[in-house]
Every structure is written in C-alpha cells, then in structure tokens.
Amino acid sequence: MTTDDLHPREKQRGPVTLRRERSDEPTTTDQRLLDSRGPSDWVHTDPWRVLRIQAEFVEGFGALAEVPRAVTVFGSARTTREDPEYGIGRKIGAALAGAGFATITGGGPGTMEAVNRGASEAGGLSIGLGIELPFEQGLNPWVDLGVNFRYFFARKTMFIKYSQAFICLPGGFGTLDELFEALTLVQTKKVTKFPVVLFGTEYWGGLHAWLRDSVHAAGKIGDKDLALLHLTDDVDDAVRVVEEAYQAWIDTH
C-alpha cells in the first residue's frame, strides 16, 4: 500500500470532500457562482434544486404561519361556471367562512375558483396554493392570499399542515392523490385525526363502496380507517363534520 493510497489527494467543496479522480474538478463553487460567461445549466442541477425546494418551504411557512383554522377543499379545475358543482362549491366556501374557517384550495379555475369565490364573498379568508403546470391558468381572481409552488410535495405539505380537514368535491387524479395521501398520513399516525368529507354521493359512492366491500372486506384497512371518510350531499352536514372534528381536537390539546 502506497502513501497515496493512505492519503489520497483530496479537495474540499464546502462540506463535501472529493478524493482521487473526483478531486480534479476544474472550477470552484465561487467561480461557478460569479462567472457569468458559462451556460445556465447550473440552475437545473440537484444541489441548486435543493435550495429552491428549501425556499418554497420557507415562503410557504412564512405566508401561512398566521392563518387561522382552515379547511382545504379539492375539486376539478375543469368544472364550468354553469355546472351545478360550481354553485355547490360557492355554498361550501361561504358555509366554511360562516363557521369561522379559512378556506384553502389549489387556487386554480373550476371548482377551486367556486370555493374561493364563496369564501371571499362571505367575508372569509380565501387562500389559494397554486402549482406550476403546463395546462392550467394561474391563481383565480377570488384568492385573497396566494402562494405559487413549483413542487407538488412542498405544496402538499402546506395543505396538510394548515388544514383541520379536507372536503373533496368531484375531481380527477389530483383530488384522488390528495385524498389518499391524507388518509395514509392519518392511518400511519403522521397527523392526528383528520376528517375527509367526500361531497357527492353519486360521484364518490362507487369508490366508497369499493373501499368498504373490497379493501376493507379483504382486511387491507380497518374499521377506523374506513370511518375516516364521510360521504354526504349536504353542505351543512359537511361543515358539521369539520366543526365536530375540530372541537374534538381542541378538547384533547
């Protein structure tokens, strides 16, 4: 064993140590930062993305830190203003505002706009957490407090952290994604009891029946897991579930 094997050449790049063939990097961090003559590919490297991700969390936490008790409402971006679901969204937003809850949506058009609109018109706090997508518009005009995200996982953290419940109106993959993520976090005790309301028995009834008759019947979920879901067509009933869950949470804290 040679001296080079025992003490290989090394180079420090901040907290990172580079040895042997990795030590021959032609530039330093400061040089890459200050030298503007090269290509802009550096903004797409993984270390830079980490800082961008960190910034999204900092901005989100900062913007939402003083938000009062809130409920996130999900639904389709494709709902038209003429669709009855749009009217239901407005009623839910207004009812949550009347019960003293801020309303959080994905900030987009369709059902999200309807819920934000209902909350804003009723004098409640209307929040939109947008996401950078190639096919949807920016935040809808009824958002009072808006934050745009590049990364879904940062946005999802804000939905969970600042909500006391979810209400899911008819929606697509995005709504299903958030629905099952919330259920998984409660099941694994990552968050405390977190009620999820499925609004629209005709739309959600098949899914609920499958979870009951197939997933639950096969022993893949338990009675408590299935009980996390509340199926309804009534706005007042949906808000009641939210209020009771919030009061139960208050009583235990």
Tab-separated table of C-alpha atoms in Angstrom:
chain	number	residue	atom	x	y	z
A	1	MET	CA	0.000	0.000	0.000
A	2	THR	CA	1.481	3.314	-1.039
A	3	THR	CA	1.359	6.686	0.673
A	4	ASP	CA	-1.100	7.864	-1.986
A	5	ASP	CA	-3.461	5.051	-1.012
A	6	LEU	CA	-3.329	6.032	2.652
A	7	HIS	CA	-3.591	9.751	1.973
A	8	PRO	CA	-5.231	10.218	-1.422
A	9	ARG	CA	-5.342	13.671	-2.928
A	10	GLU	CA	-8.461	15.475	-1.889
A	11	LYS	CA	-10.278	18.712	-2.449
A	12	GLN	CA	-12.916	20.459	-0.374
A	13	ARG	CA	-16.071	21.790	-1.945
A	14	GLY	CA	-17.860	23.341	1.018
A	15	PRO	CA	-18.752	20.432	3.350
A	16	VAL	CA	-18.070	17.875	0.594
A	17	THR	CA	-14.735	16.037	0.324
A	18	LEU	CA	-13.602	14.894	-3.146
A	19	ARG	CA	-10.850	12.302	-3.423
A	20	ARG	CA	-8.881	10.509	-6.122
A	21	GLU	CA	-10.367	11.052	-9.579
A	22	ARG	CA	-13.176	13.207	-8.158
A	23	SER	CA	-10.657	15.793	-6.922
A	24	ASP	CA	-9.738	17.089	-10.348
A	25	GLU	CA	-12.752	19.382	-10.711
A	26	PRO	CA	-11.592	22.323	-12.855
A	27	THR	CA	-13.595	25.039	-11.100
A	28	THR	CA	-14.565	26.139	-7.608
A	29	THR	CA	-18.011	26.871	-6.232
A	30	ASP	CA	-17.281	30.601	-6.035
A	31	GLN	CA	-16.028	30.630	-9.591
A	32	ARG	CA	-19.139	28.890	-10.880
A	33	LEU	CA	-21.279	31.317	-8.910
A	34	LEU	CA	-19.513	34.504	-10.020
A	35	ASP	CA	-18.538	33.582	-13.554
A	36	SER	CA	-21.485	34.524	-15.761
A	37	ARG	CA	-19.828	33.539	-19.006
A	38	GLY	CA	-20.808	29.861	-18.870
A	39	PRO	CA	-24.142	28.205	-19.697
A	40	SER	CA	-27.124	28.433	-17.352
A	41	ASP	CA	-27.350	24.682	-16.791
A	42	TRP	CA	-26.221	25.134	-13.180
A	43	VAL	CA	-29.699	26.333	-12.173
A	44	HIS	CA	-31.039	22.893	-13.019
A	45	THR	CA	-28.557	20.845	-11.014
A	46	ASP	CA	-29.730	18.839	-7.997
A	47	PRO	CA	-27.864	20.934	-5.364
A	48	TRP	CA	-29.484	24.083	-6.730
A	49	ARG	CA	-32.868	22.405	-6.700
A	50	VAL	CA	-32.421	21.694	-3.003
A	51	LEU	CA	-32.113	25.421	-2.349
A	52	ARG	CA	-35.133	26.129	-4.497
A	53	ILE	CA	-37.119	23.493	-2.616
A	54	GLN	CA	-35.969	24.990	0.680
A	55	ALA	CA	-37.067	28.415	-0.496
A	56	GLU	CA	-40.537	27.093	-1.342
A	57	PHE	CA	-40.959	25.698	2.166
A	58	VAL	CA	-39.707	28.932	3.741
A	59	GLU	CA	-42.046	31.061	1.608
A	60	GLY	CA	-44.992	28.774	2.293
A	61	PHE	CA	-44.443	28.615	6.038
A	62	GLY	CA	-43.921	32.357	6.170
A	63	ALA	CA	-47.058	33.189	4.197
A	64	LEU	CA	-49.329	30.779	6.067
A	65	ALA	CA	-47.907	30.911	9.598
A	66	GLU	CA	-50.677	33.140	10.939
A	67	VAL	CA	-53.563	31.580	9.042
A	68	PRO	CA	-56.429	30.739	11.432
A	69	ARG	CA	-58.127	27.356	11.495
A	70	ALA	CA	-58.701	26.274	7.926
A	71	VAL	CA	-60.218	23.607	5.688
A	72	THR	CA	-58.867	22.550	2.314
A	73	VAL	CA	-61.435	21.925	-0.405
A	74	PHE	CA	-60.463	19.964	-3.511
A	75	GLY	CA	-62.278	19.648	-6.815
A	76	SER	CA	-61.896	19.673	-10.547
A	77	ALA	CA	-60.254	22.511	-12.444
A	78	ARG	CA	-62.497	21.584	-15.386
A	79	THR	CA	-65.806	22.477	-13.747
A	80	THR	CA	-67.555	25.231	-15.708
A	81	ARG	CA	-69.328	28.144	-14.074
A	82	GLU	CA	-72.619	26.807	-15.445
A	83	ASP	CA	-72.139	23.410	-13.781
A	84	PRO	CA	-74.213	22.806	-10.602
A	85	GLU	CA	-70.959	21.752	-8.897
A	86	TYR	CA	-69.726	25.335	-9.238
A	87	GLY	CA	-72.727	26.543	-7.240
A	88	ILE	CA	-72.133	23.886	-4.607
A	89	GLY	CA	-68.511	24.982	-4.332
A	90	ARG	CA	-69.591	28.552	-3.662
A	91	LYS	CA	-72.003	27.376	-0.963
A	92	ILE	CA	-69.304	25.312	0.741
A	93	GLY	CA	-66.844	28.216	0.701
A	94	ALA	CA	-69.469	30.529	2.194
A	95	ALA	CA	-70.522	27.982	4.824
A	96	LEU	CA	-66.930	27.450	5.962
A	97	ALA	CA	-66.437	31.208	6.204
A	98	GLY	CA	-69.623	31.445	8.261
A	99	ALA	CA	-68.292	28.774	10.617
A	100	GLY	CA	-65.063	30.721	11.115
A	101	PHE	CA	-62.756	28.653	8.915
A	102	ALA	CA	-60.362	29.950	6.322
A	103	THR	CA	-60.719	28.125	3.026
A	104	ILE	CA	-57.769	26.674	1.136
A	105	THR	CA	-57.883	25.397	-2.436
A	106	GLY	CA	-55.401	24.657	-5.182
A	107	GLY	CA	-56.070	28.196	-6.376
A	108	GLY	CA	-56.998	27.234	-9.928
A	109	PRO	CA	-60.161	27.546	-12.007
A	110	GLY	CA	-63.319	25.414	-11.874
A	111	THR	CA	-64.424	24.103	-8.510
A	112	MET	CA	-61.417	25.693	-6.836
A	113	GLU	CA	-62.481	29.113	-8.088
A	114	ALA	CA	-66.033	28.479	-6.911
A	115	VAL	CA	-64.936	27.652	-3.367
A	116	ASN	CA	-62.564	30.622	-3.177
A	117	ARG	CA	-65.316	32.849	-4.519
A	118	GLY	CA	-67.854	31.655	-1.973
A	119	ALA	CA	-65.432	32.172	0.889
A	120	SER	CA	-64.334	35.616	-0.280
A	121	GLU	CA	-67.896	36.836	-0.918
A	122	ALA	CA	-68.904	35.681	2.566
A	123	GLY	CA	-66.096	37.673	4.151
A	124	GLY	CA	-63.868	34.698	4.924
A	125	LEU	CA	-60.177	34.252	4.212
A	126	SER	CA	-59.782	32.727	0.755
A	127	ILE	CA	-56.415	31.018	0.183
A	128	GLY	CA	-55.004	29.514	-2.996
A	129	LEU	CA	-51.928	27.293	-3.192
A	130	GLY	CA	-51.098	27.169	-6.884
A	131	ILE	CA	-48.819	24.823	-8.777
A	132	GLU	CA	-46.753	25.341	-11.902
A	133	LEU	CA	-48.456	23.290	-14.619
A	134	PRO	CA	-48.276	23.381	-18.428
A	135	PHE	CA	-52.043	23.359	-18.940
A	136	GLU	CA	-53.751	25.410	-16.211
A	137	GLN	CA	-54.021	29.131	-15.588
A	138	GLY	CA	-52.596	30.939	-12.582
A	139	LEU	CA	-54.429	31.766	-9.383
A	140	ASN	CA	-58.102	32.571	-9.788
A	141	PRO	CA	-59.279	36.144	-9.057
A	142	TRP	CA	-61.059	35.161	-5.822
A	143	VAL	CA	-57.882	34.212	-3.979
A	144	ASP	CA	-57.086	36.699	-1.198
A	145	LEU	CA	-53.823	35.058	-0.132
A	146	GLY	CA	-51.959	33.096	-2.764
A	147	VAL	CA	-48.719	31.133	-2.902
A	148	ASN	CA	-47.391	29.510	-6.075
A	149	PHE	CA	-45.277	26.364	-5.934
A	150	ARG	CA	-43.002	24.538	-8.357
A	151	TYR	CA	-43.010	21.280	-6.434
A	152	PHE	CA	-46.063	19.197	-5.595
A	153	PHE	CA	-44.585	17.810	-2.381
A	154	ALA	CA	-43.945	21.276	-0.936
A	155	ARG	CA	-47.493	22.303	-1.803
A	156	LYS	CA	-48.923	19.091	-0.301
A	157	THR	CA	-47.146	19.803	2.966
A	158	MET	CA	-48.910	23.171	3.176
A	159	PHE	CA	-52.326	21.604	2.526
A	160	ILE	CA	-51.853	19.159	5.380
A	161	LYS	CA	-50.050	21.423	7.841
A	162	TYR	CA	-52.528	24.296	7.737
A	163	SER	CA	-55.832	22.395	7.423
A	164	GLN	CA	-58.061	20.797	10.018
A	165	ALA	CA	-59.988	18.776	7.419
A	166	PHE	CA	-60.389	18.043	3.721
A	167	ILE	CA	-63.577	18.301	1.713
A	168	CYS	CA	-63.364	16.589	-1.662
A	169	LEU	CA	-65.794	17.579	-4.366
A	170	PRO	CA	-65.839	15.583	-7.620
A	171	GLY	CA	-62.358	15.743	-9.131
A	172	GLY	CA	-59.705	13.847	-11.028
A	173	PHE	CA	-56.260	12.453	-10.330
A	174	GLY	CA	-55.150	15.477	-8.303
A	175	THR	CA	-58.124	15.205	-5.963
A	176	LEU	CA	-57.647	11.443	-5.623
A	177	ASP	CA	-53.954	11.960	-4.907
A	178	GLU	CA	-54.615	14.391	-2.072
A	179	LEU	CA	-57.467	12.249	-0.739
A	180	PHE	CA	-55.398	9.095	-0.352
A	181	GLU	CA	-52.335	10.934	0.902
A	182	ALA	CA	-54.386	12.428	3.740
A	183	LEU	CA	-55.843	9.016	4.582
A	184	THR	CA	-52.380	7.429	4.567
A	185	LEU	CA	-50.932	10.101	6.866
A	186	VAL	CA	-53.757	9.597	9.365
A	187	GLN	CA	-53.537	5.803	9.182
A	188	THR	CA	-49.790	5.882	9.852
A	189	LYS	CA	-50.259	8.489	12.610
A	190	LYS	CA	-48.179	11.118	10.852
A	191	VAL	CA	-51.033	13.527	11.557
A	192	THR	CA	-53.764	13.404	14.197
A	193	LYS	CA	-57.359	12.588	13.327
A	194	PHE	CA	-58.052	14.350	10.064
A	195	PRO	CA	-61.606	14.016	8.718
A	196	VAL	CA	-62.113	13.699	4.991
A	197	VAL	CA	-65.530	14.550	3.553
A	198	LEU	CA	-66.476	13.116	0.176
A	199	PHE	CA	-69.082	15.514	-1.154
A	200	GLY	CA	-71.356	13.978	-3.787
A	201	THR	CA	-72.759	10.510	-3.120
A	202	GLU	CA	-73.406	9.777	-6.786
A	203	TYR	CA	-69.821	10.600	-7.735
A	204	TRP	CA	-67.990	9.123	-4.738
A	205	GLY	CA	-70.400	6.313	-3.866
A	206	GLY	CA	-68.697	3.755	-6.100
A	207	LEU	CA	-65.271	4.469	-4.631
A	208	HIS	CA	-66.599	4.320	-1.087
A	209	ALA	CA	-68.384	1.029	-1.802
A	210	TRP	CA	-65.198	-0.451	-3.269
A	211	LEU	CA	-63.179	0.575	-0.246
A	212	ARG	CA	-65.818	-0.992	2.019
A	213	ASP	CA	-66.628	-4.149	0.069
A	214	SER	CA	-63.195	-4.940	-1.373
A	215	VAL	CA	-60.387	-3.221	0.526
A	216	HIS	CA	-61.964	-3.388	3.987
A	217	ALA	CA	-63.506	-6.807	3.404
A	218	ALA	CA	-60.095	-8.174	2.449
A	219	GLY	CA	-58.601	-6.849	5.670
A	220	LYS	CA	-56.372	-4.296	3.952
A	221	ILE	CA	-57.807	-1.455	6.051
A	222	GLY	CA	-59.569	-1.478	9.394
A	223	ASP	CA	-62.839	-0.118	10.741
A	224	LYS	CA	-61.152	3.067	11.959
A	225	ASP	CA	-59.607	3.663	8.547
A	226	LEU	CA	-62.933	3.409	6.747
A	227	ALA	CA	-64.538	5.655	9.358
A	228	LEU	CA	-62.188	8.483	8.356
A	229	LEU	CA	-64.353	9.043	5.268
A	230	HIS	CA	-67.708	10.787	5.479
A	231	LEU	CA	-69.977	10.660	2.432
A	232	THR	CA	-72.616	13.376	2.057
A	233	ASP	CA	-74.621	15.605	-0.271
A	234	ASP	CA	-75.443	18.225	2.340
A	235	VAL	CA	-73.346	21.362	2.883
A	236	ASP	CA	-74.423	21.784	6.499
A	237	ASP	CA	-73.580	18.141	7.211
A	238	ALA	CA	-70.118	18.566	5.721
A	239	VAL	CA	-69.427	21.636	7.857
A	240	ARG	CA	-70.786	19.834	10.934
A	241	VAL	CA	-68.248	17.038	10.473
A	242	VAL	CA	-65.470	19.605	10.206
A	243	GLU	CA	-66.618	21.533	13.287
A	244	GLU	CA	-67.022	18.400	15.432
A	245	ALA	CA	-63.589	17.107	14.458
A	246	TYR	CA	-62.021	20.475	15.210
A	247	GLN	CA	-63.739	20.675	18.606
A	248	ALA	CA	-62.577	17.155	19.438
A	249	TRP	CA	-59.039	18.206	18.532
A	250	ILE	CA	-59.327	21.308	20.760
A	251	ASP	CA	-60.565	19.203	23.669
A	252	THR	CA	-57.507	16.978	23.521
A	253	HIS	CA	-54.895	19.750	23.240
